[in-house]
């Protein structure tokens, strides 16, 4: 019997060891699903977030456990050697470009985590141990895969634009991801109207991991990617039931996206309200000491996209008004609430504002830390969208900022810790900027470090080595008497820009702005589009105040067309030029209506409605002209091959907007949406084309010109939705000012070189429109010889023609 007893003992010991190993695995997991990281199912594992009702979230995500009633909820285990009173993590967004900038930023992120781990270690650590102590996780803020997201959960882009950049991190260190507009593309990268495509990024969380690292058919090399559903929550520090930090991942795309998704699965009245209920309930019931919400789209931003309620500055004169003065919402928010992000502003103010300590987002490709505003209570804001792309400043004065950096890759490192003296949590942060390549430079001061990273291919083979530098940014303490110093002094933070001490809630009144709203249906009194009107397709040139501008643009554009080296290039530039002039005709119609209504206020409504109907005809004719004139996709340069498909989509949308069913009383918001979408898509195409070689930058400049004209025409159309004559004219003339500046700056791509007089000095009154063009032209011409690259020289003829027509000498 003795051998039997020994065998039984061995089996028993094996079972006990197996159970211990399972306990260890479960302790190491965060409960967020995925291979090797199964969802924790203990009855009391609620992460402090409460238990939503069974039907609260059907349809959220597509992975295991999603759509079953409870959005996924997890807890990050405290790293060995780190106090549960400390949580350290990185914040990065807009990463998925696959560029050297992304690769360098990913490597620098790991270096910073290692350094932070070693600073506080009491014993020698391996690199992996140090990284884990310096950073417990990473927040990824959307636009994870440029330009158009992924098509399957095994899309190789997951390796090229995610895994590859972060291979220097420990494989199991989690990256908690949210979805961005580029991840949810329907037609053209970034339109955000195809949420079903974003589900592939949820599914990637549950794909098998290539443990060998050499399977070229499987991009998932590590289990680090975490997007267990479109929205979810995860906590860290403290205990699972009373965590130090509770983080809520919001799917902003469905709400903040400017263009509605055709799928019924993502309606505001279903998906949007379910997410709202989940977020309100979770934040209310959380017992965490410090609360953070993170998403892709901003509430506040000084970058190019701007604030919620005024996204993308569709009406220039109204920038920033909605957030700075909540009692006086912008004209843009009133007339185009979906495109302006007013829905998302309402969503955040009802569910998140004043309840969280911090809101973190990407979308703008820069780095900002912005102060609280009255409309959102105590909540402060961090924009970190420079992990794979970068962009220049939009309006650095739009919102009060602790600090901001533009035209740099980078990220934030953050630490939330419990102050044992005050028994209050506080957040400390550091901002790092990154430069790919060595440029022959070495670290010039204590804040700058350099390194190199070996990049690998999907099969594990070595691709190349990339050098990089990164810098810890610092700011001097704000000067006494400034707005920032006064703001920080109220909270005892005046000596540092990098610390946020938890504050009591401001006590905002309860809001139901999002949940109480029926879907927006802004029908502003324009006459319905009749069948007879829809049959009219022929349009004639419109007379108006922009005629002098068109007269000098035409010969200049013709010179640029003639200089194109290929027949296809000439054809494309000709079509884009004609479309730009047609757009200026639309602007003329609307500006002339504004001038006429100012002199005949009693006829203002009728004049503006007639102008809107005229523009509808011209919108349809514009699409037909583009569709007929564009070369075949196969003959276009690579960045421009999507143009025919974009135009076809535009034509269909214009037809739908003209249909009586779109809005029986003539909703101008619905009517202008196709023009806005086309303008934004053209701008995206132009951005890619201008980075190309040979003749493509010139074509990109022409594409941007058309995008700018149509975007400004959209703003003019929107302004006709108001019946207040003074507001109409002020907005129309302000937009005309911007249109003139954009035309002058986009004809020759000088936006980055334009001096302040070009940007700020244009006078926008009807009688001075020609003078405004003259002012802009003179400033640009002053820079032509110094700044224009040879590849752009054909476009110089346009400005020369403009000057000659206006009688201006080059040496003036």
mmCIF file of C-alpha atoms in Angstrom, residues 227 513 580 595 598:
data_model
loop_
_atom_site.group_PDB
_atom_site.id
_atom_site.type_symbol
_atom_site.label_atom_id
_atom_site.label_comp_id
_atom_site.label_asym_id
_atom_site.label_seq_id
_atom_site.Cartn_x
_atom_site.Cartn_y
_atom_site.Cartn_z
ATOM 1 C CA UNK A 227 -9.980 46.899 -25.046
ATOM 2 C CA UNK A 513 -28.765 67.893 -21.188
ATOM 3 C CA UNK A 580 -12.720 75.938 -55.907
ATOM 4 C CA UNK A 595 -25.289 92.656 -47.953
ATOM 5 C CA UNK A 598 -28.427 94.491 -44.150
#
